Amino acid sequence: APLSSAKPTPPAVSKPNPVMKAASAAVGNSIKGMYKKLDTAGFQAGEEFVVAMREGQKIGSDIVLGDRDVEVTLRRVTEGLARTDLKALLNPDS
């Protein structure tokens, strides 16, 4: 069969819901605040990636660097939180 020269159609991207956009911004601000507190306590954000890369290099692994748009991550976290029973999640007895 001959090869097609047609370009694949990119997936449809839905328009962000204004409420979800605001919620994502709030989640993002909370995460930023958490990282600031961790930094002042001596933790270095991103250190887990540095350690993973060093360990992978020690054993000769191929290293693949990947990232996702922060807006996509925040939207997915917000959607997940919206479906989560936060009382049960935060209850120390559960």
PDB file of C-alpha atoms in Angstrom:
ATOM      1  CA  ALA A   1       0.000   0.000   0.000  1.00  0.00           C
ATOM      2  CA  PRO A   2       1.342   3.480  -0.847  1.00  0.00           C
ATOM      3  CA  LEU A   3       2.326   5.743   2.030  1.00  0.00           C
ATOM      4  CA  SER A   4      -0.075   8.578   2.733  1.00  0.00           C
ATOM      5  CA  SER A   5       1.262  12.111   2.780  1.00  0.00           C
ATOM      6  CA  ALA A   6      -1.686  13.352   4.844  1.00  0.00           C
ATOM      7  CA  LYS A   7      -0.700  14.883   8.159  1.00  0.00           C
ATOM      8  CA  PRO A   8      -2.400  13.421  11.242  1.00  0.00           C
ATOM      9  CA  THR A   9      -5.097  15.546  12.802  1.00  0.00           C
ATOM     10  CA  PRO A  10      -4.085  16.827  16.253  1.00  0.00           C
ATOM     11  CA  PRO A  11      -6.397  15.859  19.121  1.00  0.00           C
ATOM     12  CA  ALA A  12      -9.168  18.298  19.903  1.00  0.00           C
ATOM     13  CA  VAL A  13      -8.415  20.562  22.848  1.00  0.00           C
ATOM     14  CA  SER A  14     -11.395  21.586  24.922  1.00  0.00           C
ATOM     15  CA  LYS A  15     -11.704  25.171  26.091  1.00  0.00           C
ATOM     16  CA  PRO A  16     -10.906  25.512  29.786  1.00  0.00           C
ATOM     17  CA  ASN A  17     -13.886  25.943  32.083  1.00  0.00           C
ATOM     18  CA  PRO A  18     -13.453  29.302  33.929  1.00  0.00           C
ATOM     19  CA  VAL A  19     -14.162  27.660  37.295  1.00  0.00           C
ATOM     20  CA  MET A  20     -11.612  24.913  36.629  1.00  0.00           C
ATOM     21  CA  LYS A  21      -9.118  27.536  35.451  1.00  0.00           C
ATOM     22  CA  ALA A  22      -9.536  29.459  38.727  1.00  0.00           C
ATOM     23  CA  ALA A  23      -9.302  26.236  40.739  1.00  0.00           C
ATOM     24  CA  SER A  24      -6.139  25.246  38.851  1.00  0.00           C
ATOM     25  CA  ALA A  25      -4.631  28.648  39.640  1.00  0.00           C
ATOM     26  CA  ALA A  26      -5.456  28.152  43.328  1.00  0.00           C
ATOM     27  CA  VAL A  27      -3.870  24.686  43.309  1.00  0.00           C
ATOM     28  CA  GLY A  28      -0.822  26.116  41.541  1.00  0.00           C
ATOM     29  CA  ASN A  29      -0.450  28.854  44.145  1.00  0.00           C
ATOM     30  CA  SER A  30      -0.727  26.273  46.937  1.00  0.00           C
ATOM     31  CA  ILE A  31       1.979  24.148  45.341  1.00  0.00           C
ATOM     32  CA  LYS A  32       4.235  27.197  44.940  1.00  0.00           C
ATOM     33  CA  GLY A  33       3.730  27.989  48.623  1.00  0.00           C
ATOM     34  CA  MET A  34       4.566  24.414  49.576  1.00  0.00           C
ATOM     35  CA  TYR A  35       7.808  24.557  47.564  1.00  0.00           C
ATOM     36  CA  LYS A  36       8.773  27.854  49.229  1.00  0.00           C
ATOM     37  CA  LYS A  37       8.282  26.269  52.665  1.00  0.00           C
ATOM     38  CA  LEU A  38      10.297  23.208  51.634  1.00  0.00           C
ATOM     39  CA  ASP A  39      13.099  25.417  50.317  1.00  0.00           C
ATOM     40  CA  THR A  40      13.306  27.312  53.619  1.00  0.00           C
ATOM     41  CA  ALA A  41      13.451  23.951  55.438  1.00  0.00           C
ATOM     42  CA  GLY A  42      16.490  22.927  53.351  1.00  0.00           C
ATOM     43  CA  PHE A  43      14.837  20.743  50.726  1.00  0.00           C
ATOM     44  CA  GLN A  44      15.809  21.394  47.116  1.00  0.00           C
ATOM     45  CA  ALA A  45      12.989  21.247  44.575  1.00  0.00           C
ATOM     46  CA  GLY A  46      13.882  18.972  41.674  1.00  0.00           C
ATOM     47  CA  GLU A  47      16.613  17.137  43.558  1.00  0.00           C
ATOM     48  CA  GLU A  48      14.800  13.833  42.937  1.00  0.00           C
ATOM     49  CA  PHE A  49      15.372  14.292  39.200  1.00  0.00           C
ATOM     50  CA  VAL A  50      19.087  14.964  39.689  1.00  0.00           C
ATOM     51  CA  VAL A  51      19.426  11.839  41.836  1.00  0.00           C
ATOM     52  CA  ALA A  52      17.450   9.731  39.337  1.00  0.00           C
ATOM     53  CA  MET A  53      19.658  10.908  36.493  1.00  0.00           C
ATOM     54  CA  ARG A  54      22.866  10.171  38.398  1.00  0.00           C
ATOM     55  CA  GLU A  55      21.646   6.712  39.355  1.00  0.00           C
ATOM     56  CA  GLY A  56      20.574   5.980  35.772  1.00  0.00           C
ATOM     57  CA  GLN A  57      23.978   7.051  34.482  1.00  0.00           C
ATOM     58  CA  LYS A  58      25.717   4.766  37.006  1.00  0.00           C
ATOM     59  CA  ILE A  59      24.053   1.729  35.440  1.00  0.00           C
ATOM     60  CA  GLY A  60      24.310   2.943  31.843  1.00  0.00           C
ATOM     61  CA  SER A  61      20.607   3.634  31.328  1.00  0.00           C
ATOM     62  CA  ASP A  62      19.294   5.778  28.522  1.00  0.00           C
ATOM     63  CA  ILE A  63      18.101   9.032  30.044  1.00  0.00           C
ATOM     64  CA  VAL A  64      14.864  10.436  28.657  1.00  0.00           C
ATOM     65  CA  LEU A  65      13.939  13.960  29.673  1.00  0.00           C
ATOM     66  CA  GLY A  66      10.241  14.685  29.478  1.00  0.00           C
ATOM     67  CA  ASP A  67       7.989  17.422  30.668  1.00  0.00           C
ATOM     68  CA  ARG A  68       4.371  18.435  30.465  1.00  0.00           C
ATOM     69  CA  ASP A  69       2.890  21.917  30.273  1.00  0.00           C
ATOM     70  CA  VAL A  70       2.275  23.033  33.863  1.00  0.00           C
ATOM     71  CA  GLU A  71      -1.272  24.110  32.938  1.00  0.00           C
ATOM     72  CA  VAL A  72      -2.095  20.524  31.927  1.00  0.00           C
ATOM     73  CA  THR A  73      -0.660  19.179  35.181  1.00  0.00           C
ATOM     74  CA  LEU A  74      -2.557  21.695  37.316  1.00  0.00           C
ATOM     75  CA  ARG A  75      -5.813  20.993  35.478  1.00  0.00           C
ATOM     76  CA  ARG A  76      -5.393  17.239  35.986  1.00  0.00           C
ATOM     77  CA  VAL A  77      -4.582  17.676  39.699  1.00  0.00           C
ATOM     78  CA  THR A  78      -7.602  19.944  40.123  1.00  0.00           C
ATOM     79  CA  GLU A  79      -9.884  17.490  38.319  1.00  0.00           C
ATOM     80  CA  GLY A  80      -8.572  14.670  40.514  1.00  0.00           C
ATOM     81  CA  LEU A  81      -9.129  16.678  43.683  1.00  0.00           C
ATOM     82  CA  ALA A  82     -12.683  17.489  42.578  1.00  0.00           C
ATOM     83  CA  ARG A  83     -13.412  13.736  42.461  1.00  0.00           C
ATOM     84  CA  THR A  84     -11.674  12.969  45.770  1.00  0.00           C
ATOM     85  CA  ASP A  85     -13.303  12.692  49.171  1.00  0.00           C
ATOM     86  CA  LEU A  86     -10.878  15.054  50.892  1.00  0.00           C
ATOM     87  CA  LYS A  87     -12.219  14.318  54.390  1.00  0.00           C
ATOM     88  CA  ALA A  88     -11.450  10.626  53.918  1.00  0.00           C
ATOM     89  CA  LEU A  89      -8.074  11.417  52.328  1.00  0.00           C
ATOM     90  CA  LEU A  90      -6.982  13.678  55.182  1.00  0.00           C
ATOM     91  CA  ASN A  91      -8.429  11.512  57.974  1.00  0.00           C
ATOM     92  CA  PRO A  92      -5.487   9.907  59.814  1.00  0.00           C
ATOM     93  CA  ASP A  93      -7.666   6.911  60.721  1.00  0.00           C
ATOM     94  CA  SER A  94      -8.445   5.970  57.107  1.00  0.00           C
TER      95      SER A  94
END
